[in-house]
């Protein structure tokens, strides 16, 4: 039987195993654009689960371990590969629900649930990817469970089938075959399964390779953190002052105290002339704030997640590390915005056009679901629009929708920075959420985007040979130009997208590695060709990775 202890240690082993090889998995990415890379995203995703596993004691059930693992994976998911990985393990946790330990049929059922969850999340599943690998593993597990009442044999059969499926991915995806590689996501999943197998079959937790710079995650012998966290009945500590208003709906502080005592504990409500001091522990900080607003305006608001604080205190923080506690803002406004971007100039731009919270991230550093969720919870709005501004962040953002219990989250599928900017500019505070979502996405979809960057690796894309270090011009995500001159490639890319009588605006956003003078050179070339037909503006975005991001609309 597979026990909770075995599952706990297997996740720790899996995290160490993929971390040891994450750069090799990254190298399997065939598209030459520098990005968040599959190996790194999957490694960071499962490492979040490994840290949670380290808080479980030796007597945990497989239900407890898999459930905690799934929750941590969901919140720690980065990039599309990380989200799919989290969904596979969410399915596993469903298969193990209510079980102390798992038998052969339970392992097969867990694979069924995992495959179903992963395929459901992808609008157009592509074979020859991680989905194929896990599906073949499931088929083998189900087949073995019918003839062998041994969960270890079922798990081993699944691993062998997964390896065979990975080897066949180049036959299913010609682009992999041409590059001479297997699917990166599938390879990452194999490494995770191999790390788990090491514990299940051999009782050995994979350790970091010497010099790999991987920090090992080791299990603890007792559940001090888990038990103490469970003892915290009410997770949020809310403190603030209410400035009384003559026009307030409510006047009697005793009524507020009674309400707070009905939803929490450690209640302090002190009526002090023009001020009411409030302190309460609850699981509903949003409701606390809403009730308080009936008495006046709030100042000095402080909301702490006590379970989060306690977990960090017990697990410890290494020297030099900074733990940022998530904050919760009351949903006071009708609408709010979270935007993902990197670069001081872009952060300021999104703030200027209405973004409440900026999540730092983008092409090379995909934020986790938890990063985006914390931003959503720190946005003081009942409906929060999230702009991922990168196709590899959309899935992680969408996982926040069911997690934000006291506010509605709407993820706009913006794939580039210019799409996000246009979407925000199309917002109308007099329209409904549905109307705004439609109008904002319509505006985003009319924007043409050029991105100028460098090739991170040798590759061949759409018949074009690309060599590491060359400058590439991407037009709406496709490599159209390759060369040595950044400004020349930028001009050619913008020129390809701009069409007279269809477009009138060009915005040149310059980032790291180029100057305003470089942007002016591109502007001058475009002005020479299009004259008054094009209104051109230059913005200092300060973004990494992309020398230029050019918007045409």
Short mmCIF file of C-alpha atoms in Angstrom, two decimals:
data_model
loop_
_atom_site.label_atom_id
_atom_site.label_comp_id
_atom_site.label_asym_id
_atom_site.label_seq_id
_atom_site.Cartn_x
_atom_site.Cartn_y
_atom_site.Cartn_z
CA UNK A 1 0.00 0.00 0.00
CA UNK A 2 1.07 3.61 -0.61
CA UNK A 3 0.93 5.44 2.71
CA UNK A 4 0.65 9.14 3.41
CA UNK A 5 4.26 9.11 4.60
CA UNK A 6 5.38 7.59 1.30
CA UNK A 7 3.41 10.18 -0.66
CA UNK A 8 4.79 13.01 1.46
CA UNK A 9 8.40 11.95 0.96
CA UNK A 10 7.84 11.18 -2.73
CA UNK A 11 6.81 14.78 -3.45
CA UNK A 12 9.93 16.07 -1.70
CA UNK A 13 12.00 13.62 -3.73
CA UNK A 14 10.24 14.65 -6.95
CA UNK A 15 10.92 18.34 -6.30
CA UNK A 16 14.62 17.68 -5.76
CA UNK A 17 14.82 15.44 -8.82
CA UNK A 18 13.38 17.93 -11.30
CA UNK A 19 15.31 20.77 -9.69
CA UNK A 20 18.53 18.87 -10.41
CA UNK A 21 17.63 18.70 -14.13
CA UNK A 22 15.56 21.81 -14.64
CA UNK A 23 18.11 23.48 -16.93
CA UNK A 24 18.21 20.41 -19.15
CA UNK A 25 14.41 20.54 -19.39
CA UNK A 26 14.56 24.25 -20.14
CA UNK A 27 16.93 23.49 -23.03
CA UNK A 28 14.25 21.32 -24.67
CA UNK A 29 12.15 24.39 -25.43
CA UNK A 30 12.37 24.78 -29.18
CA UNK A 31 11.06 28.33 -29.52
CA UNK A 32 14.17 30.53 -29.24
CA UNK A 33 12.57 33.44 -27.37
CA UNK A 34 13.90 33.75 -23.78
CA UNK A 35 10.99 32.82 -21.57
CA UNK A 36 9.85 31.36 -18.25
CA UNK A 37 10.98 27.93 -19.47
CA UNK A 38 9.23 24.68 -18.69
CA UNK A 39 11.78 23.06 -16.38
CA UNK A 40 12.09 26.12 -14.16
CA UNK A 41 8.32 26.63 -13.97
CA UNK A 42 7.59 22.99 -13.15
CA UNK A 43 10.42 22.89 -10.61
CA UNK A 44 9.23 26.02 -8.81
CA UNK A 45 5.65 24.73 -8.88
CA UNK A 46 6.35 21.38 -7.24
CA UNK A 47 8.88 22.94 -4.85
CA UNK A 48 5.97 24.92 -3.39
CA UNK A 49 4.26 21.60 -2.65
CA UNK A 50 7.45 20.06 -1.23
CA UNK A 51 7.70 22.84 1.34
CA UNK A 52 4.15 22.10 2.47
CA UNK A 53 4.89 18.37 2.62
CA UNK A 54 7.76 19.09 5.01
CA UNK A 55 5.22 20.28 7.58
CA UNK A 56 3.37 16.95 7.72
CA UNK A 57 4.15 14.31 10.34
CA UNK A 58 4.86 10.63 9.75
CA UNK A 59 1.29 9.62 10.57
CA UNK A 60 -0.39 11.64 7.83
CA UNK A 61 -2.87 9.85 5.58
CA UNK A 62 -2.57 9.84 1.81
CA UNK A 63 -5.78 11.89 1.73
CA UNK A 64 -4.16 14.59 3.91
CA UNK A 65 -0.84 14.55 2.04
CA UNK A 66 -2.32 14.61 -1.47
CA UNK A 67 -4.86 17.29 -0.55
CA UNK A 68 -2.20 19.56 0.94
CA UNK A 69 0.04 18.86 -2.06
CA UNK A 70 -2.72 19.78 -4.53
CA UNK A 71 -3.51 23.00 -2.69
CA UNK A 72 0.14 24.08 -2.61
CA UNK A 73 0.62 23.19 -6.28
CA UNK A 74 -2.43 25.18 -7.26
CA UNK A 75 -1.22 28.30 -5.47
CA UNK A 76 2.40 27.84 -6.52
CA UNK A 77 1.66 27.08 -10.20
CA UNK A 78 3.79 29.03 -12.67
CA UNK A 79 3.38 29.04 -16.42
CA UNK A 80 1.13 26.74 -18.41
CA UNK A 81 3.25 23.70 -17.60
CA UNK A 82 3.04 24.42 -13.88
CA UNK A 83 -0.73 24.84 -14.02
CA UNK A 84 -1.19 21.56 -15.91
CA UNK A 85 1.05 19.83 -13.36
CA UNK A 86 -1.07 21.23 -10.53
CA UNK A 87 -4.25 20.01 -12.22
CA UNK A 88 -2.83 16.49 -12.58
CA UNK A 89 -2.12 16.38 -8.87
CA UNK A 90 -5.47 17.95 -8.05
CA UNK A 91 -6.99 14.95 -9.80
CA UNK A 92 -4.73 12.64 -7.81
CA UNK A 93 -6.02 14.18 -4.58
CA UNK A 94 -9.60 13.51 -5.69
CA UNK A 95 -8.69 9.89 -6.31
CA UNK A 96 -7.18 9.59 -2.81
CA UNK A 97 -9.97 11.46 -1.03
CA UNK A 98 -10.99 9.81 2.24
CA UNK A 99 -8.22 7.20 2.09
CA UNK A 100 -5.64 6.43 4.75
CA UNK A 101 -3.47 4.61 2.21
CA UNK A 102 -3.84 3.69 -1.46
CA UNK A 103 -4.09 0.33 -3.19
CA UNK A 104 -3.68 -0.57 -6.83
CA UNK A 105 -7.22 0.43 -7.87
CA UNK A 106 -6.84 3.71 -5.99
CA UNK A 107 -3.65 4.55 -7.90
CA UNK A 108 -5.40 3.82 -11.20
CA UNK A 109 -8.39 5.94 -10.18
CA UNK A 110 -6.08 8.80 -9.16
CA UNK A 111 -4.54 8.75 -12.64
CA UNK A 112 -8.01 8.80 -14.20
CA UNK A 113 -8.94 11.87 -12.16
CA UNK A 114 -5.62 13.56 -12.95
CA UNK A 115 -5.94 13.08 -16.70
CA UNK A 116 -9.53 14.29 -16.71
CA UNK A 117 -8.64 17.44 -14.78
CA UNK A 118 -5.69 18.25 -17.05
CA UNK A 119 -7.55 17.71 -20.33
CA UNK A 120 -10.56 19.71 -19.17
CA UNK A 121 -8.41 22.77 -18.51
CA UNK A 122 -6.94 22.95 -22.02
CA UNK A 123 -9.28 24.34 -24.65
CA UNK A 124 -7.48 22.65 -27.55
CA UNK A 125 -5.42 19.74 -26.20
CA UNK A 126 -2.33 19.03 -28.31
CA UNK A 127 -1.03 15.48 -28.51
CA UNK A 128 2.71 15.00 -28.21
CA UNK A 129 2.81 17.05 -25.01
CA UNK A 130 2.62 16.45 -21.25
CA UNK A 131 -1.05 15.58 -21.77
CA UNK A 132 -0.15 12.60 -23.94
CA UNK A 133 2.45 11.43 -21.44
CA UNK A 134 0.08 11.46 -18.47
CA UNK A 135 -2.74 9.90 -20.48
CA UNK A 136 -0.56 6.96 -21.54
CA UNK A 137 0.55 6.57 -17.93
CA UNK A 138 -3.11 6.44 -16.88
CA UNK A 139 -3.96 3.78 -19.45
CA UNK A 140 -1.10 1.59 -18.23
CA UNK A 141 -2.09 2.08 -14.59
CA UNK A 142 -5.69 1.08 -15.26
CA UNK A 143 -4.60 -1.98 -17.23
CA UNK A 144 -2.14 -3.12 -14.56
CA UNK A 145 -4.61 -2.56 -11.72
CA UNK A 146 -6.98 -5.04 -13.41
CA UNK A 147 -4.41 -7.83 -13.28
CA UNK A 148 -2.09 -6.94 -10.37
CA UNK A 149 -3.17 -6.12 -6.82
CA UNK A 150 0.03 -4.26 -6.06
CA UNK A 151 0.08 -0.44 -6.09
CA UNK A 152 3.84 -0.36 -6.57
CA UNK A 153 3.53 -2.42 -9.74
CA UNK A 154 0.72 -0.16 -10.95
CA UNK A 155 2.84 2.95 -10.33
CA UNK A 156 5.85 1.36 -12.04
CA UNK A 157 3.75 0.41 -15.09
CA UNK A 158 2.51 4.01 -15.29
CA UNK A 159 6.08 5.34 -15.19
CA UNK A 160 7.27 2.97 -17.91
CA UNK A 161 4.31 3.90 -20.13
CA UNK A 162 4.99 7.60 -19.52
CA UNK A 163 8.60 7.15 -20.64
CA UNK A 164 7.48 5.32 -23.78
CA UNK A 165 4.96 8.07 -24.52
CA UNK A 166 7.62 10.74 -24.08
CA UNK A 167 9.88 8.98 -26.58
CA UNK A 168 7.04 9.07 -29.11
CA UNK A 169 6.27 12.79 -28.74
CA UNK A 170 8.49 13.75 -31.73
CA UNK A 171 6.37 11.50 -33.93
CA UNK A 172 3.23 13.34 -32.84
CA UNK A 173 4.64 16.86 -33.12
CA UNK A 174 6.76 17.39 -36.27
CA UNK A 175 8.31 20.52 -34.77
CA UNK A 176 9.84 18.36 -32.02
CA UNK A 177 11.13 15.83 -34.54
CA UNK A 178 12.74 18.54 -36.64
CA UNK A 179 14.51 19.93 -33.58
CA UNK A 180 15.52 16.46 -32.40
CA UNK A 181 13.99 16.81 -28.94
CA UNK A 182 11.16 15.39 -26.85
CA UNK A 183 8.42 17.50 -25.25
CA UNK A 184 9.76 19.59 -22.37
CA UNK A 185 6.61 19.33 -20.24
CA UNK A 186 6.51 15.57 -20.69
CA UNK A 187 10.17 15.29 -19.70
CA UNK A 188 9.50 17.37 -16.59
CA UNK A 189 6.64 15.07 -15.62
CA UNK A 190 8.88 12.00 -16.05
CA UNK A 191 11.47 13.52 -13.70
CA UNK A 192 8.75 14.14 -11.13
CA UNK A 193 7.41 10.58 -11.46
CA UNK A 194 10.96 9.19 -11.21
CA UNK A 195 11.55 11.15 -8.02
CA UNK A 196 8.34 9.71 -6.57
CA UNK A 197 9.25 6.21 -7.74
CA UNK A 198 12.58 6.42 -5.91
CA UNK A 199 10.71 6.68 -2.62
CA UNK A 200 7.93 4.22 -3.41
CA UNK A 201 10.17 1.42 -4.65
CA UNK A 202 13.48 2.07 -2.93
CA UNK A 203 12.60 4.23 0.07
CA UNK A 204 15.17 6.82 -1.05
CA UNK A 205 14.52 10.58 -1.26
CA UNK A 206 16.44 12.02 -4.21
CA UNK A 207 18.96 14.59 -2.98
CA UNK A 208 20.38 17.62 -4.81
CA UNK A 209 23.45 17.06 -6.93
CA UNK A 210 26.63 18.63 -5.60
CA UNK A 211 27.09 22.06 -7.08
CA UNK A 212 23.54 22.16 -8.46
CA UNK A 213 22.65 25.13 -6.22
CA UNK A 214 19.42 23.32 -5.34
CA UNK A 215 18.36 23.73 -1.73
CA UNK A 216 17.00 20.37 -0.54
CA UNK A 217 13.62 20.12 1.12
CA UNK A 218 13.70 17.67 4.02
CA UNK A 219 10.74 16.22 5.92
CA UNK A 220 10.26 17.12 9.56
CA UNK A 221 9.74 14.47 12.20
CA UNK A 222 6.69 16.07 13.78
CA UNK A 223 3.82 18.28 12.72
CA UNK A 224 4.37 21.33 14.86
CA UNK A 225 3.55 23.70 12.05
CA UNK A 226 0.56 21.76 10.78
CA UNK A 227 -0.91 21.22 14.22
CA UNK A 228 -0.41 24.81 15.26
CA UNK A 229 -1.92 26.09 12.03
CA UNK A 230 -4.91 23.83 12.56
CA UNK A 231 -5.28 25.28 16.06
CA UNK A 232 -5.77 28.76 14.58
CA UNK A 233 -9.55 28.82 14.28
CA UNK A 234 -9.74 32.30 12.78
CA UNK A 235 -7.02 33.08 10.25
CA UNK A 236 -7.16 36.87 9.74
CA UNK A 237 -6.32 39.55 12.28
CA UNK A 238 -8.05 42.83 11.35
CA UNK A 239 -7.19 46.14 13.02
CA UNK A 240 -8.31 49.63 12.05
CA UNK A 241 -9.83 52.89 13.20
CA UNK A 242 -13.27 54.19 12.21
CA UNK A 243 -13.70 57.93 11.87
CA UNK A 244 -17.35 58.46 12.77
CA UNK A 245 -19.56 60.28 10.29
CA UNK A 246 -22.75 62.17 11.06
CA UNK A 247 -24.30 60.66 7.95
CA UNK A 248 -23.34 57.08 8.86
CA UNK A 249 -26.05 54.41 8.70
CA UNK A 250 -25.08 52.97 12.10
CA UNK A 251 -24.25 54.79 15.33
CA UNK A 252 -24.11 52.18 18.10
CA UNK A 253 -20.64 50.49 18.48
CA UNK A 254 -22.20 47.74 20.61
CA UNK A 255 -24.05 46.53 17.55
CA UNK A 256 -20.76 46.29 15.68
CA UNK A 257 -19.20 44.38 18.59
CA UNK A 258 -22.08 41.89 18.59
CA UNK A 259 -21.69 41.26 14.88
CA UNK A 260 -17.93 40.78 15.12
CA UNK A 261 -18.34 38.34 18.03
CA UNK A 262 -20.72 36.31 15.87
CA UNK A 263 -18.07 35.77 13.17
CA UNK A 264 -14.80 35.78 15.13
CA UNK A 265 -13.00 36.12 18.45
CA UNK A 266 -10.52 38.39 20.28
CA UNK A 267 -12.95 41.23 19.59
CA UNK A 268 -12.07 44.72 20.78
CA UNK A 269 -14.39 47.64 19.96
CA UNK A 270 -13.54 50.84 21.82
CA UNK A 271 -15.67 53.95 21.33
CA UNK A 272 -13.36 56.95 21.81
CA UNK A 273 -15.02 60.29 21.00
CA UNK A 274 -14.84 60.63 17.20
CA UNK A 275 -12.98 57.35 16.72
CA UNK A 276 -13.89 53.67 17.14
CA UNK A 277 -10.92 51.34 17.59
CA UNK A 278 -11.49 47.83 16.24
CA UNK A 279 -9.59 44.55 16.54
CA UNK A 280 -10.92 41.09 15.61
CA UNK A 281 -9.77 37.64 14.51
CA UNK A 282 -12.02 36.17 11.82
CA UNK A 283 -12.14 34.17 8.61
CA UNK A 284 -14.14 36.93 6.89
CA UNK A 285 -12.04 40.13 6.78
CA UNK A 286 -14.14 41.46 3.92
CA UNK A 287 -17.33 41.20 5.98
CA UNK A 288 -15.56 42.85 8.92
CA UNK A 289 -14.66 45.84 6.77
CA UNK A 290 -18.12 46.07 5.18
CA UNK A 291 -19.77 46.14 8.61
CA UNK A 292 -17.36 48.81 9.86
CA UNK A 293 -17.98 51.06 6.85
CA UNK A 294 -21.55 51.53 8.04
CA UNK A 295 -20.15 53.65 10.91
CA UNK A 296 -17.79 55.92 8.98
CA UNK A 297 -14.57 55.97 7.02
CA UNK A 298 -11.69 53.61 7.85
CA UNK A 299 -8.08 54.56 8.50
CA UNK A 300 -4.91 52.67 9.46
CA UNK A 301 -6.28 49.38 8.12
CA UNK A 302 -4.10 46.36 8.88
CA UNK A 303 -5.11 42.80 7.99
CA UNK A 304 -2.66 39.94 8.67
CA UNK A 305 -2.89 36.29 7.66
CA UNK A 306 -2.00 34.60 10.97
CA UNK A 307 -1.69 31.10 9.53
CA UNK A 308 0.77 32.40 6.95
CA UNK A 309 2.76 34.25 9.61
CA UNK A 310 2.87 31.18 11.81
CA UNK A 311 4.01 28.86 9.03
CA UNK A 312 6.89 31.17 8.15
CA UNK A 313 7.89 31.53 11.78
CA UNK A 314 7.95 27.75 12.33
CA UNK A 315 9.66 26.83 9.08
CA UNK A 316 12.18 29.63 9.48
CA UNK A 317 13.52 32.12 6.98
CA UNK A 318 17.11 32.06 5.75
CA UNK A 319 19.36 35.04 6.28
CA UNK A 320 18.77 37.65 3.64
CA UNK A 321 15.36 36.33 2.68
CA UNK A 322 12.41 38.65 2.92
CA UNK A 323 8.95 37.31 3.58
CA UNK A 324 6.21 39.60 2.32
CA UNK A 325 2.96 39.01 4.14
CA UNK A 326 -0.10 39.05 1.89
CA UNK A 327 -2.51 41.85 2.67
CA UNK A 328 -6.25 41.97 2.14
CA UNK A 329 -8.11 45.12 1.12
CA UNK A 330 -11.83 45.44 1.68
CA UNK A 331 -13.83 45.26 -1.57
CA UNK A 332 -15.08 48.84 -1.32
CA UNK A 333 -15.12 49.80 -5.02
CA UNK A 334 -17.16 48.27 -7.79
CA UNK A 335 -14.19 47.59 -10.06
CA UNK A 336 -10.45 47.13 -9.70
CA UNK A 337 -7.50 46.03 -11.82
CA UNK A 338 -4.44 43.82 -11.46
CA UNK A 339 -1.84 44.03 -14.22
CA UNK A 340 1.23 41.84 -14.75
CA UNK A 341 4.28 43.55 -16.19
CA UNK A 342 8.01 44.04 -15.68
CA UNK A 343 9.88 47.32 -15.90
CA UNK A 344 9.54 50.50 -13.87
CA UNK A 345 8.17 52.50 -16.79
CA UNK A 346 5.49 49.92 -17.58
CA UNK A 347 4.53 49.66 -13.92
CA UNK A 348 4.05 53.43 -13.77
CA UNK A 349 2.10 53.40 -17.02
CA UNK A 350 -0.35 50.75 -15.85
CA UNK A 351 -0.76 52.55 -12.52
CA UNK A 352 -1.43 55.83 -14.33
CA UNK A 353 -4.21 54.29 -16.43
CA UNK A 354 -5.95 52.71 -13.45
CA UNK A 355 -4.26 49.51 -12.27
CA UNK A 356 -4.66 49.12 -8.50
CA UNK A 357 -1.95 46.49 -8.03
CA UNK A 358 0.99 45.53 -10.24
CA UNK A 359 2.36 41.98 -10.23
CA UNK A 360 6.01 42.04 -11.19
CA UNK A 361 6.58 39.41 -13.83
CA UNK A 362 6.48 38.59 -17.49
CA UNK A 363 8.32 36.55 -20.08
CA UNK A 364 11.25 35.25 -18.03
CA UNK A 365 9.61 35.26 -14.62
CA UNK A 366 6.09 33.93 -14.71
CA UNK A 367 4.31 34.83 -11.44
CA UNK A 368 2.59 32.06 -9.51
CA UNK A 369 -1.14 31.74 -8.97
CA UNK A 370 -0.51 32.78 -5.37
CA UNK A 371 1.31 35.95 -6.49
CA UNK A 372 -1.68 36.92 -8.60
CA UNK A 373 -4.19 35.91 -5.92
CA UNK A 374 -2.44 38.08 -3.33
CA UNK A 375 -2.67 41.00 -5.75
CA UNK A 376 -6.37 40.32 -6.30
CA UNK A 377 -7.02 40.24 -2.55
CA UNK A 378 -5.10 43.50 -2.15
CA UNK A 379 -7.33 45.18 -4.73
CA UNK A 380 -10.16 47.08 -3.01
CA UNK A 381 -12.91 46.02 -5.41
CA UNK A 382 -15.91 43.71 -5.68
CA UNK A 383 -15.00 42.80 -9.27
CA UNK A 384 -11.30 42.54 -10.13
CA UNK A 385 -10.12 42.41 -13.73
CA UNK A 386 -6.77 40.66 -14.13
CA UNK A 387 -4.57 41.43 -17.13
CA UNK A 388 -1.86 38.72 -17.50
CA UNK A 389 -0.32 40.39 -20.58
CA UNK A 390 1.48 37.16 -21.50
CA UNK A 391 0.06 33.94 -22.93
CA UNK A 392 2.08 31.83 -20.46
CA UNK A 393 0.52 33.59 -17.46
CA UNK A 394 -3.16 33.35 -18.43
CA UNK A 395 -3.74 29.84 -17.04
CA UNK A 396 -2.11 30.69 -13.69
CA UNK A 397 -4.27 33.80 -13.47
CA UNK A 398 -7.43 31.81 -14.20
CA UNK A 399 -6.75 29.55 -11.22
CA UNK A 400 -7.41 32.51 -8.91
CA UNK A 401 -11.07 32.71 -9.92
CA UNK A 402 -12.41 30.13 -7.41
CA UNK A 403 -9.89 31.14 -4.71
CA UNK A 404 -11.04 34.74 -4.17
CA UNK A 405 -14.11 34.04 -2.06
CA UNK A 406 -15.27 37.57 -1.31
CA UNK A 407 -14.82 39.15 -4.74
CA UNK A 408 -15.35 38.26 -8.38
CA UNK A 409 -12.27 37.74 -10.55
CA UNK A 410 -12.38 38.19 -14.32
CA UNK A 411 -9.25 37.25 -16.23
CA UNK A 412 -8.85 39.02 -19.56
CA UNK A 413 -6.82 36.94 -22.00
CA UNK A 414 -4.34 39.69 -22.85
CA UNK A 415 -1.23 38.12 -24.38
CA UNK A 416 0.97 41.22 -24.73
CA UNK A 417 1.62 44.48 -22.93
CA UNK A 418 -0.05 46.59 -25.68
CA UNK A 419 -3.16 44.41 -25.46
CA UNK A 420 -3.30 45.05 -21.71
CA UNK A 421 -2.91 48.79 -22.16
CA UNK A 422 -5.65 48.98 -24.80
CA UNK A 423 -7.96 46.84 -22.69
CA UNK A 424 -7.61 49.15 -19.70
CA UNK A 425 -8.16 52.26 -21.80
CA UNK A 426 -11.43 50.76 -23.04
CA UNK A 427 -12.86 50.42 -19.53
CA UNK A 428 -16.04 52.38 -18.82
CA UNK A 429 -17.08 52.68 -15.17
CA UNK A 430 -20.71 53.27 -16.16
CA UNK A 431 -20.97 49.87 -17.88
CA UNK A 432 -21.59 46.46 -16.35
CA UNK A 433 -18.85 43.90 -15.74
CA UNK A 434 -20.02 41.83 -18.71
CA UNK A 435 -20.11 44.85 -21.00
CA UNK A 436 -16.66 45.95 -19.87
CA UNK A 437 -15.15 42.51 -20.30
CA UNK A 438 -16.42 42.32 -23.86
CA UNK A 439 -15.36 45.87 -24.72
CA UNK A 440 -11.92 45.47 -23.16
CA UNK A 441 -11.18 42.22 -24.98
CA UNK A 442 -12.48 43.67 -28.25
CA UNK A 443 -10.06 46.56 -27.82
CA UNK A 444 -7.20 44.19 -26.97
CA UNK A 445 -7.81 42.03 -30.01
CA UNK A 446 -7.57 44.98 -32.40
CA UNK A 447 -3.99 45.73 -31.31
CA UNK A 448 -1.04 44.49 -33.38
CA UNK A 449 2.12 43.83 -31.35
CA UNK A 450 5.76 43.69 -32.41
CA UNK A 451 8.39 42.47 -29.96
CA UNK A 452 12.13 42.76 -30.51
CA UNK A 453 14.36 40.41 -28.54
CA UNK A 454 17.36 38.08 -28.88
CA UNK A 455 17.51 34.36 -29.60
CA UNK A 456 18.17 32.41 -26.42
CA UNK A 457 19.19 29.27 -28.29
CA UNK A 458 19.86 27.89 -31.77
CA UNK A 459 16.64 26.77 -33.40
CA UNK A 460 14.64 26.51 -36.59
CA UNK A 461 11.15 28.01 -36.62
CA UNK A 462 8.81 28.06 -39.61
CA UNK A 463 11.69 27.20 -41.91
CA UNK A 464 13.90 29.99 -40.53
CA UNK A 465 17.25 29.14 -38.97
CA UNK A 466 17.84 31.12 -35.81
CA UNK A 467 21.22 31.30 -34.09
CA UNK A 468 21.77 32.09 -30.43
CA UNK A 469 22.28 35.82 -29.89
CA UNK A 470 20.66 36.99 -33.12
CA UNK A 471 18.06 39.74 -33.01
CA UNK A 472 14.51 38.63 -33.74
CA UNK A 473 11.42 40.60 -34.67
CA UNK A 474 8.18 38.93 -33.61
CA UNK A 475 4.95 40.14 -35.18
CA UNK A 476 1.93 38.99 -33.17
CA UNK A 477 4.03 36.17 -31.73
CA UNK A 478 5.57 34.88 -34.97
CA UNK A 479 9.22 35.36 -35.87
CA UNK A 480 9.25 37.47 -39.02
CA UNK A 481 12.70 39.07 -39.07
CA UNK A 482 16.17 37.95 -38.00
CA UNK A 483 19.30 40.10 -38.11
CA UNK A 484 22.01 41.97 -36.25
CA UNK A 485 20.58 45.49 -35.91
CA UNK A 486 18.03 46.06 -33.14
CA UNK A 487 16.68 49.31 -34.61
CA UNK A 488 16.51 47.89 -38.14
CA UNK A 489 14.55 44.83 -36.97
CA UNK A 490 12.27 47.10 -34.90
CA UNK A 491 11.50 49.28 -37.92
CA UNK A 492 10.85 46.30 -40.20
CA UNK A 493 8.52 44.71 -37.64
CA UNK A 494 6.49 47.88 -37.11
CA UNK A 495 6.39 48.47 -40.87
CA UNK A 496 5.04 44.96 -41.46
CA UNK A 497 2.16 45.54 -39.04
CA UNK A 498 1.17 49.10 -39.94
CA UNK A 499 -1.38 49.50 -42.73
CA UNK A 500 -2.50 52.87 -44.07
CA UNK A 501 -6.24 53.56 -43.77
CA UNK A 502 -6.45 50.79 -41.18
CA UNK A 503 -4.04 51.98 -38.50
CA UNK A 504 -3.13 55.43 -37.26
CA UNK A 505 -1.22 54.99 -33.97
CA UNK A 506 2.22 53.52 -33.28
CA UNK A 507 3.64 53.34 -29.76
CA UNK A 508 7.31 52.45 -29.33
CA UNK A 509 8.08 51.13 -25.83
CA UNK A 510 11.81 50.79 -25.28
CA UNK A 511 13.38 48.66 -22.58
CA UNK A 512 16.69 47.41 -21.20
CA UNK A 513 19.59 47.35 -23.63
CA UNK A 514 18.45 50.27 -25.77
CA UNK A 515 18.14 54.03 -25.29
CA UNK A 516 15.66 56.74 -26.12
CA UNK A 517 17.98 57.68 -28.99
CA UNK A 518 17.50 54.18 -30.43
CA UNK A 519 13.74 54.61 -30.16
CA UNK A 520 13.98 57.96 -31.96
CA UNK A 521 15.87 56.27 -34.83
CA UNK A 522 12.97 53.85 -35.28
CA UNK A 523 10.50 56.72 -35.05
CA UNK A 524 12.36 58.71 -37.72
CA UNK A 525 12.33 55.79 -40.17
CA UNK A 526 8.61 55.28 -39.65
CA UNK A 527 7.89 59.00 -39.98
CA UNK A 528 9.86 59.12 -43.22
CA UNK A 529 7.66 56.40 -44.71
CA UNK A 530 4.24 57.21 -43.25
CA UNK A 531 4.39 60.92 -42.45
CA UNK A 532 1.12 62.29 -41.08
CA UNK A 533 -0.63 58.96 -41.60
CA UNK A 534 0.93 57.68 -38.38
CA UNK A 535 0.90 59.30 -34.97
CA UNK A 536 3.98 57.94 -33.17
CA UNK A 537 4.76 58.11 -29.46
CA UNK A 538 7.74 56.85 -27.46
CA UNK A 539 7.52 55.38 -23.96
CA UNK A 540 10.33 54.33 -21.61
CA UNK A 541 9.03 50.96 -20.42
CA UNK A 542 12.24 49.73 -18.84
CA UNK A 543 11.18 46.15 -19.58
CA UNK A 544 13.68 43.28 -19.56
CA UNK A 545 14.01 40.71 -22.38
CA UNK A 546 12.38 42.87 -25.08
CA UNK A 547 14.46 45.72 -26.48
CA UNK A 548 11.29 47.13 -28.01
CA UNK A 549 7.59 46.41 -27.65
CA UNK A 550 5.73 48.18 -30.44
CA UNK A 551 1.99 48.69 -30.52
CA UNK A 552 0.13 49.33 -33.77
CA UNK A 553 -3.56 50.25 -33.74
#
